[in-house]
Tab-separated table of C-alpha atoms and ligand atoms in Angstrom:
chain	number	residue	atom	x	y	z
L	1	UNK	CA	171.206	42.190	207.014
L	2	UNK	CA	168.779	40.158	204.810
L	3	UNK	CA	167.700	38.464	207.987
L	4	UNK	CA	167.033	41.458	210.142
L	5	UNK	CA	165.105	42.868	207.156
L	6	UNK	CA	162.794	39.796	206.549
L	7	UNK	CA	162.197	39.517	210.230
L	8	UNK	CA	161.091	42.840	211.122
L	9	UNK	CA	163.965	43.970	213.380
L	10	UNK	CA	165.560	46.932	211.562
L	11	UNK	CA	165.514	48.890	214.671
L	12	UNK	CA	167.378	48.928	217.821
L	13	UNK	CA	166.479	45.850	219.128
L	14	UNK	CA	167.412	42.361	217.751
L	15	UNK	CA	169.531	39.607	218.001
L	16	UNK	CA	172.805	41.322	216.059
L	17	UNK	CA	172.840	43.818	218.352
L	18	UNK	CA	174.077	41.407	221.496
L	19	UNK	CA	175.841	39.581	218.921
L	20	UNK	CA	178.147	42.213	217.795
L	21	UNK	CA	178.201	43.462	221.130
L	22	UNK	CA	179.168	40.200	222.717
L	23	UNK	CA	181.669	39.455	219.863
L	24	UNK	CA	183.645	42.906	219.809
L	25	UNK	CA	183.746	43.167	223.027
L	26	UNK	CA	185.326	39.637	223.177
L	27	UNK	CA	187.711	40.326	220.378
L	28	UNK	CA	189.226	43.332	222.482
L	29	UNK	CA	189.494	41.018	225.613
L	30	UNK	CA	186.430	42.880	227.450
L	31	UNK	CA	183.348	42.079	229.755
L	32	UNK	CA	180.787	44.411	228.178
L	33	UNK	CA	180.185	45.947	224.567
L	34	UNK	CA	177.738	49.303	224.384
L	35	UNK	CA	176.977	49.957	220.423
L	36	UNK	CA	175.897	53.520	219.830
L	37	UNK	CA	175.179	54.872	216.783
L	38	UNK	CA	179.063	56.097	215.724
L	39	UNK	CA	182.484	56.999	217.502
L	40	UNK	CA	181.915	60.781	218.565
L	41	UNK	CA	178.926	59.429	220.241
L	42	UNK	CA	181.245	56.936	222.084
L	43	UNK	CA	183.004	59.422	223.155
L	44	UNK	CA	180.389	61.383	224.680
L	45	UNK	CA	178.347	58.483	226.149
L	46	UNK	CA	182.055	57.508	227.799
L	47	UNK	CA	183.052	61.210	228.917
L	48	UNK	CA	179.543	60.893	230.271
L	49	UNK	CA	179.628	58.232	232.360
L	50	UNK	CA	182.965	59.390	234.308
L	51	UNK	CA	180.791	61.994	235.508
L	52	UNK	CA	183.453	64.914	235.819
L	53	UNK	CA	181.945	68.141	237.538
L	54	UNK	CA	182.691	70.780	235.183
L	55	UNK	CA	186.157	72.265	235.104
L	56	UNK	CA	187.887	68.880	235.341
L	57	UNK	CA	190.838	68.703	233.631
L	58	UNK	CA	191.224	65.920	230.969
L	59	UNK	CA	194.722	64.999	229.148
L	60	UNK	CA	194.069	64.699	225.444
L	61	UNK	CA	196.130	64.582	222.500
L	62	UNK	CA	196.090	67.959	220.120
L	63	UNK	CA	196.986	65.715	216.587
L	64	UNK	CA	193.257	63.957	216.652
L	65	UNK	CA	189.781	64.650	215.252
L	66	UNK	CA	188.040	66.590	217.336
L	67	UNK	CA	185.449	64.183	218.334
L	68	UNK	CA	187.668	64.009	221.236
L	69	UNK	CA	187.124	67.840	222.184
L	70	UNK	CA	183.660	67.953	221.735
L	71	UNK	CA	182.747	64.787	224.030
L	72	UNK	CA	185.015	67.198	227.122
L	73	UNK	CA	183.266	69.977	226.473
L	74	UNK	CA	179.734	68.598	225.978
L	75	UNK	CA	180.197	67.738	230.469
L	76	UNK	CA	181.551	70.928	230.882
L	77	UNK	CA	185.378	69.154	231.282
L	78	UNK	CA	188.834	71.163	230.481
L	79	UNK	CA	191.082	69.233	227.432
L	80	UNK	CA	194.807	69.987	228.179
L	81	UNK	CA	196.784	69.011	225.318
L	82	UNK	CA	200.042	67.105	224.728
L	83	UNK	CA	201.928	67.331	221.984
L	84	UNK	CA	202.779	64.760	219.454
L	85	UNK	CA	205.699	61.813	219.075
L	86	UNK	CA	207.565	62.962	216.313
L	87	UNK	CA	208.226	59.618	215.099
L	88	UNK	CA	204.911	57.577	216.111
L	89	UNK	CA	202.846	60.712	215.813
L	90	UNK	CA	200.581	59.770	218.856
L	91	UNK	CA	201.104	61.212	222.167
L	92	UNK	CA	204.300	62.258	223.557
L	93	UNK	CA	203.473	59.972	226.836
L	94	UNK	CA	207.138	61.423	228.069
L	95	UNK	CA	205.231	64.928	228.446
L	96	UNK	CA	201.698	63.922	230.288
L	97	UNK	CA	202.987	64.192	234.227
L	98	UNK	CA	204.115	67.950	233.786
L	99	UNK	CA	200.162	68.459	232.508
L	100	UNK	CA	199.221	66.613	235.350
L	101	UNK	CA	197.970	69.210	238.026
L	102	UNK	CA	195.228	69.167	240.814
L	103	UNK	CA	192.029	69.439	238.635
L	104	UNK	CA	192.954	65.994	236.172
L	105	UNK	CA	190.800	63.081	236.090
L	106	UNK	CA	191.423	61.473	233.185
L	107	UNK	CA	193.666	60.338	230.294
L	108	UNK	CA	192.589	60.010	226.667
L	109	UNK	CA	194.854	58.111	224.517
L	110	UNK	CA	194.568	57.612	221.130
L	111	UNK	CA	196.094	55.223	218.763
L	112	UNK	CA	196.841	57.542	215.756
L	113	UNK	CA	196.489	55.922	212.206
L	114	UNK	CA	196.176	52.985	213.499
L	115	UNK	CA	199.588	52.489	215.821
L	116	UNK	CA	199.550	52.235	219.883
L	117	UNK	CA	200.218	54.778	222.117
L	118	UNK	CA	202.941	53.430	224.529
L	119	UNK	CA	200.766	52.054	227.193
L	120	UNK	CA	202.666	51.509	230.053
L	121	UNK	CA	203.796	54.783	231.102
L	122	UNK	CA	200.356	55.954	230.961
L	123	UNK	CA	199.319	53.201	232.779
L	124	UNK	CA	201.784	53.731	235.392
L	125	UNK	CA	200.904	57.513	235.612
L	126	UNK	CA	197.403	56.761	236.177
L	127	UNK	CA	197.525	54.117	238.804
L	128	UNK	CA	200.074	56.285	240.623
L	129	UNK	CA	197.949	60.139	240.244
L	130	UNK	CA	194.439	58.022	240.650
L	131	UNK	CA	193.519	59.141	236.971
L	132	UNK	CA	191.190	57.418	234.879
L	133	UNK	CA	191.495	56.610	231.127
L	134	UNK	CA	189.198	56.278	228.315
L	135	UNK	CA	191.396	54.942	225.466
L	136	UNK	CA	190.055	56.034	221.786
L	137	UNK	CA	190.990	53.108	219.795
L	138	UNK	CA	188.795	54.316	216.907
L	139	UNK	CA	191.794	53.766	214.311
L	140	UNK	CA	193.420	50.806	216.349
L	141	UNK	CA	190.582	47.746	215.532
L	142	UNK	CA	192.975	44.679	215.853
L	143	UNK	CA	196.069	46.748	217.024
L	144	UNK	CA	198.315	45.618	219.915
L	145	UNK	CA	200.444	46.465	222.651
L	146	UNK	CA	203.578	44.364	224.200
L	147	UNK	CA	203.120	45.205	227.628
L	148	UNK	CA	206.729	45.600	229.586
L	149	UNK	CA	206.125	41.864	231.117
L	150	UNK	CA	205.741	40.364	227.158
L	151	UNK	CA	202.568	40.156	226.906
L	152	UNK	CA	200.457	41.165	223.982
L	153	UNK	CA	196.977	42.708	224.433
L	154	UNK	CA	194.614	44.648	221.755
L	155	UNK	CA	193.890	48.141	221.773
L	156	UNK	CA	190.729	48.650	223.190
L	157	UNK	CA	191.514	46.498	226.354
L	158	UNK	CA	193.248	49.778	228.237
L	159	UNK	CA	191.790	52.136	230.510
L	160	UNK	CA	188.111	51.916	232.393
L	161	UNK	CA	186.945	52.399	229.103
L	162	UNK	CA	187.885	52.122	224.948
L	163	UNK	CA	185.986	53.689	222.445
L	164	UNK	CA	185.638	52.225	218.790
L	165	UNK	CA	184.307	53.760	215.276
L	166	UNK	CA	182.397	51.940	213.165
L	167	UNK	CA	182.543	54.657	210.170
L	168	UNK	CA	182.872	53.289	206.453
L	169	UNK	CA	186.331	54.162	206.429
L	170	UNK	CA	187.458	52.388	209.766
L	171	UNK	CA	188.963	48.725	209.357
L	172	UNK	CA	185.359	47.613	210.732
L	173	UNK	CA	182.364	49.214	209.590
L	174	UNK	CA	178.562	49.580	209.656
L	175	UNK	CA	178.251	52.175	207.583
L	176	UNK	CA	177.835	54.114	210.875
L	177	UNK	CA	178.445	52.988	214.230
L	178	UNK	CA	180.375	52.736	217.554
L	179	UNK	CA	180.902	50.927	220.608
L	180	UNK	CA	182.447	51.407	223.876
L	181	UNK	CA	183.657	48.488	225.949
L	182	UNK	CA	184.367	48.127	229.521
L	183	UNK	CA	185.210	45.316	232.362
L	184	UNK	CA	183.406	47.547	234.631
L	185	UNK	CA	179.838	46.354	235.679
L	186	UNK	CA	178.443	49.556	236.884
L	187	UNK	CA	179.527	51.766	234.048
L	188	UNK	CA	178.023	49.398	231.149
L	189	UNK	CA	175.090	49.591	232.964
L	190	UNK	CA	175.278	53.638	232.677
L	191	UNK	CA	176.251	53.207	229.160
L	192	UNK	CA	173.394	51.414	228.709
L	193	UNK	CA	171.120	53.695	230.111
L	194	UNK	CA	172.897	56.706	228.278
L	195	UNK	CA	172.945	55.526	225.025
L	196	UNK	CA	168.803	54.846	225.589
L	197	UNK	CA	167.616	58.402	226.184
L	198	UNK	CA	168.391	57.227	230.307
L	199	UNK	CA	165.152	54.858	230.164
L	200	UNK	CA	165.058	52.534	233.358
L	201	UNK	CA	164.162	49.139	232.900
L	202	UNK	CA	161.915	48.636	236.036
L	203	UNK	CA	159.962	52.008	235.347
L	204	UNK	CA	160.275	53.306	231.523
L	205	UNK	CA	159.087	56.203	231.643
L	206	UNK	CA	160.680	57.276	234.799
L	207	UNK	CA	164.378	59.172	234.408
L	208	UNK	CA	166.610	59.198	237.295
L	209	UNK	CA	169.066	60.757	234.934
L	210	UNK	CA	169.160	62.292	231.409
L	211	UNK	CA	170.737	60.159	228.455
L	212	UNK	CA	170.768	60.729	224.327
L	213	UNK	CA	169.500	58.407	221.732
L	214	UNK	CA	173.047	57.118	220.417
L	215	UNK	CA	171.466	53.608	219.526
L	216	UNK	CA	172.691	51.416	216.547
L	217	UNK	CA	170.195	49.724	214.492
L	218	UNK	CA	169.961	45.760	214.451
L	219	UNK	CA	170.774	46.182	210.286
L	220	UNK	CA	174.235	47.955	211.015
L	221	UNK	CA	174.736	45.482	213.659
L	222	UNK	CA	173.954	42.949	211.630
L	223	UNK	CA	176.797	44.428	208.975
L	224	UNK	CA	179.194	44.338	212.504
L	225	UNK	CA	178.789	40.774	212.533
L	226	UNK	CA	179.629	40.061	209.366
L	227	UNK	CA	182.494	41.899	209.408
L	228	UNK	CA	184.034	40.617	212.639
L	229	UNK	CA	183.963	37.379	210.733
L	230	UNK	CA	186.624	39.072	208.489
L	231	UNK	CA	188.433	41.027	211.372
L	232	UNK	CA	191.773	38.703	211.238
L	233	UNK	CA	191.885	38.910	207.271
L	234	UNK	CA	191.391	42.830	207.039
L	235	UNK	CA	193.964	43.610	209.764
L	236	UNK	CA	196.492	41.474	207.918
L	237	UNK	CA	195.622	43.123	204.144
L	238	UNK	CA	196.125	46.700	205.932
L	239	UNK	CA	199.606	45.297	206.920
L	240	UNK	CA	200.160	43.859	203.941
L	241	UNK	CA	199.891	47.232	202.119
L	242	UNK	CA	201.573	49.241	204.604
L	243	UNK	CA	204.744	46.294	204.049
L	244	UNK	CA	204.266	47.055	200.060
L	245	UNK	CA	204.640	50.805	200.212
L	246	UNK	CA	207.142	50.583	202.945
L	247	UNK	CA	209.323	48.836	200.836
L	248	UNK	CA	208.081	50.712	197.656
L	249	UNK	CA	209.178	54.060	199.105
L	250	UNK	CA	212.514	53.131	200.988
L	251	UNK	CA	214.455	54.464	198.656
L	252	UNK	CA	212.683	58.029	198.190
L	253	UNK	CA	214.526	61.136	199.408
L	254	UNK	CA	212.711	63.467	201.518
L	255	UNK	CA	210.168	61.543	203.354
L	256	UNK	CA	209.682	60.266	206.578
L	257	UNK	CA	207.691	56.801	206.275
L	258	UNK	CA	205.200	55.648	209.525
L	259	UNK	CA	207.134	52.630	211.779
L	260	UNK	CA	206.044	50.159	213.799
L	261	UNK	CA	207.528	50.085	217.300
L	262	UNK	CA	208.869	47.057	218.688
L	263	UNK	CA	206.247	46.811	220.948
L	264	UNK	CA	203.888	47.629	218.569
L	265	UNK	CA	201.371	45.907	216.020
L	266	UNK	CA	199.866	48.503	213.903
L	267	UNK	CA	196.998	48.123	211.988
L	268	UNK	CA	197.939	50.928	209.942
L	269	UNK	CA	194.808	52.435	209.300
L	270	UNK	CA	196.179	55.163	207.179
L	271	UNK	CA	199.291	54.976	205.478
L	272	UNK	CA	200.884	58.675	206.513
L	273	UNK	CA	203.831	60.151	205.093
L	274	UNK	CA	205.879	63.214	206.533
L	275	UNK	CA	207.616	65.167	203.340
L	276	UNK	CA	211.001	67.318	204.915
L	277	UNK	CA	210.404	70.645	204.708
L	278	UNK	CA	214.027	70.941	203.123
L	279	UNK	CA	212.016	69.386	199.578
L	280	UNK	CA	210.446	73.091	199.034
L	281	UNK	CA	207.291	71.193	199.212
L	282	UNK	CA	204.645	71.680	202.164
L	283	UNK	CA	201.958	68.793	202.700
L	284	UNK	CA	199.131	70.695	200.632
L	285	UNK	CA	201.770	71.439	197.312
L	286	UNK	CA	202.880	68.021	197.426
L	287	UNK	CA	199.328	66.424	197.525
L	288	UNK	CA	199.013	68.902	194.342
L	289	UNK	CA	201.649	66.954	192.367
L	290	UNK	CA	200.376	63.852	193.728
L	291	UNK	CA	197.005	64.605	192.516
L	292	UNK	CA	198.155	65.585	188.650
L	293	UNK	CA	199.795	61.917	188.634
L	294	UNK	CA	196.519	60.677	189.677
L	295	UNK	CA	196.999	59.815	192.992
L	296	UNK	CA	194.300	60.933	195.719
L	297	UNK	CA	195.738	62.040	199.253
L	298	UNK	CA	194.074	63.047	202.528
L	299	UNK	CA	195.821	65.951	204.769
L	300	UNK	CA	197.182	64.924	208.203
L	301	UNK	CA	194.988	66.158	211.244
L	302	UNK	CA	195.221	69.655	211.882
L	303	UNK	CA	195.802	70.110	216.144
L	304	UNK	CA	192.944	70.699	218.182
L	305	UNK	CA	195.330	73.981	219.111
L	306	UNK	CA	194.565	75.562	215.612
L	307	UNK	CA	191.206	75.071	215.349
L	308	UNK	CA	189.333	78.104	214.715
L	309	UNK	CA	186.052	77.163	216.290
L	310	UNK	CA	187.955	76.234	219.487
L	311	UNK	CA	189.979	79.849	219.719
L	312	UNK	CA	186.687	81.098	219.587
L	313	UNK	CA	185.528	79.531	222.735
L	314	UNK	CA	188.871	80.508	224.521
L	315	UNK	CA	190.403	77.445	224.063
L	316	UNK	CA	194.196	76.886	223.264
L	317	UNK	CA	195.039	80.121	221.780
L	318	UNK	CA	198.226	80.882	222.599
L	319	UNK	CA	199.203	77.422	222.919
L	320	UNK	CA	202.009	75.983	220.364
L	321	UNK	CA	202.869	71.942	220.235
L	322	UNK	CA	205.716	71.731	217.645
L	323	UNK	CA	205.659	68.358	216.489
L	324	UNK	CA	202.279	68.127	215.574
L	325	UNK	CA	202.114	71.993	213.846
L	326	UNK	CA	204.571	69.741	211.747
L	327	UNK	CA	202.922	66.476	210.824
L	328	UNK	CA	199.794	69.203	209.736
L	329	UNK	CA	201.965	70.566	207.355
L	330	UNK	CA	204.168	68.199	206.090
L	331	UNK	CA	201.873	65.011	206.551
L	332	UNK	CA	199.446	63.719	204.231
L	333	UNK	CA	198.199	59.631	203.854
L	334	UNK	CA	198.068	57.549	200.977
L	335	UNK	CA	195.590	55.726	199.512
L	336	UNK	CA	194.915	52.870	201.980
L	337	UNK	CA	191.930	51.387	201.466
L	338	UNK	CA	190.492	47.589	201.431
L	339	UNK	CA	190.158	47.757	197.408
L	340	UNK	CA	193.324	49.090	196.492
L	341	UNK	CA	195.369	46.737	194.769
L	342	UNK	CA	198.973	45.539	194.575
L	343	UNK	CA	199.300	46.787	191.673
L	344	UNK	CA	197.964	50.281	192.501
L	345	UNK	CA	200.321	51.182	195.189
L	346	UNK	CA	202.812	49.929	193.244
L	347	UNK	CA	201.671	53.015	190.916
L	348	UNK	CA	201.726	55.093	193.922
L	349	UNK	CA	204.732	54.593	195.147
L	350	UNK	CA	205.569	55.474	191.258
L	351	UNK	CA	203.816	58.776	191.477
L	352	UNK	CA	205.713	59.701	194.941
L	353	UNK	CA	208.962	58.927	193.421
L	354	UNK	CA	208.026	61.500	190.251
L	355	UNK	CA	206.582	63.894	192.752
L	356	UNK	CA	209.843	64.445	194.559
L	357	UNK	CA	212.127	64.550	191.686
N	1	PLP	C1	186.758	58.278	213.305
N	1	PLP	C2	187.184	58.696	214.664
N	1	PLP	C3	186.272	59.087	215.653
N	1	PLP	C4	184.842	59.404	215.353
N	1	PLP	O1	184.143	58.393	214.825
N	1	PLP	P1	182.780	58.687	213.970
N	1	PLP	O2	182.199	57.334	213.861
N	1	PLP	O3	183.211	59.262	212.671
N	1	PLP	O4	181.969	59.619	214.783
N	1	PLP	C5	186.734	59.314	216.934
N	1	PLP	N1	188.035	59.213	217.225
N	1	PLP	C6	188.958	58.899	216.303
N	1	PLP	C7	190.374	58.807	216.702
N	1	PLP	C8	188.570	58.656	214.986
N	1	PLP	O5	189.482	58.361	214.057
């Protein structure tokens, strides 16, 4: 960051920018990295570049941040909602074919706190209903999937395009910042063009299409770089403290701890916990007690389905999805950042203990 400072580019050209670009995109096994300027904006400059006509239906998960809604209805595209896994807490990928009707185009998975969705059936499904996918692997940086023929590959290698936040509480950050990555030639080259207010490079000036400024600086890449150095050793601390309060909270009645599938490597982005409603304690009380024992705690996702601003559009309103009007009650996360030490969640798993007694 020093460098890009002394040398003048602190904008959105410069060397860091290919770099991280080139790098990420490498780490996640793709051709092409896009930076933009944070993970909603991936989103958008993604939806964008599917180029749905308006009333296309797209098959999103309700338990997310709604980043994912607002990219869909920014082109004028329909998000159907599926409901959650109870146990993995992403998508149920067991309900998406009965959403499936003549007016989808396109899948978005997302890998929830930081574990895979189960690829392959959504896979399958969209090679078979010629759907397309844009795979949010905002919370998944380093995560993997065991494909059914054994082999491993990182989120953010699915789909015609993955989308990636670089926000100061994702496992890689620039403060701010996103990327989307692709194999596919032609769409980087609209991403491109997107993310730079749809500039041409023959004829500047000249727009053949309309884009946004969603450009990250040369400083935050510069940050990107530095951190991609550290990728390997920050995915395995965030497993490391997700072993520690696994086994610190084993033995606590009345909670239901995140797993790892067998075909799964979470990062575990956020260490989430499900309290059982038979405790007499709801999400919100328990993050009370929590709280008086010192202990900070962030609320689970509340579903796209129960989102005020979206009723008022005429979205979702009469819709229900169980399992994840669940997890928004009875889910909270523990404290799971890079700084915490072993020490602290020993304390925390302490103060969950106490809270439940
Ligand atoms: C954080 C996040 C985003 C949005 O990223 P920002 O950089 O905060 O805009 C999108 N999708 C998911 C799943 C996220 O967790």
């Amino acid at each position: 960051m020093t460098e890009a400072v002394s040398s003048g580019w602190i904008s959105s050209a410069g060397r860091y920018i290919e770099e991280f670009e080139a790098g990420w995109a490498a780490y996640c096994g793709r051709r092409h990295g896009i930076a933009v300027s944070n993970g909603t904006t991936a989103l958008h400059a993604a939806v964008a570049a599917l180029a749905l006509e308006p009333g296309d239906e797209v098959i999103v998960p309700t338990f997310t941040i709604v980043s994912c809604i607002t990219a869909l209805l920014a082109v004028g595209a329909v998000p159907v909602l599926v409901d959650s896994d109870p146990e993995l807490w992403t998508m149920d990928v067991g309900q998406v074919e009965s959403l499936v009707t003549e007016r989808t185009r396109a899948i978005m998975p997302v890998h929830i706190y930081g574990h895979p969705v189960d690829m392959d059936p959504v896979l399958e499904l969209a090679g078979r209903r010629g759907l397309r996918m844009i795979e949010d692997a905002a919370e998944a940086h380093g995560a993997a999937y065991r494909s059914s023929d054994m082999t491993w590959r990182r989120c953010g290698s699915f789909g015609e395009m993955s989308t990636f936040s670089f926000y100061a509480n994702k496992l890689v950050t620039t403060g701010e910042g996103g990327m989307v990555v692709t194999d596919d030639d032609a769409l980087a080259e609209r991403l491109r063009s997107l993310r730079n207010l749809g500039f041409n490079a023959d004829r500047r000036f000249h727009h053949a299409e309309l884009g946004f400024n969603y450009r990250l600086t040369n400083l935050q890449a510069a940050l990107g770089v530095a951190q991609l150095e550290r990728v390997d050793e920050i995915v395995a601390r965030k497993r490391e403290v997700a072993a520690l309060y696994t086994a610190g909270l084993a033995d606590i009645d009345g909670l239901t701890l995140p797993v790892e599938a067998p075909w799964a490597r979470s990062v575990f982005w956020m260490y989430g916990l499900v309290v059982d409603a038979a405790t007499g304690l709801d999400a919100a009380a328990f993050a009370e007690r929590l709280l008086e024992r010192g202990v900070d705690t962030r609320p689970f996702f509340l579903g796209m389905h129960e989102q005020p601003a979206l009723h008022e559009l005429g979205l979702f309103r009469d819709e229900s999805y169980p399992v994840a009007e669940r997890l928004a009650r009875q889910g909270l996360y523990l404290p799971s950042g890079l700084a915490l030490t072993d020490e602290q969640v020993g304390r925390v798993c302490e103060a969950v203990g106490e809270a439940l007694a």
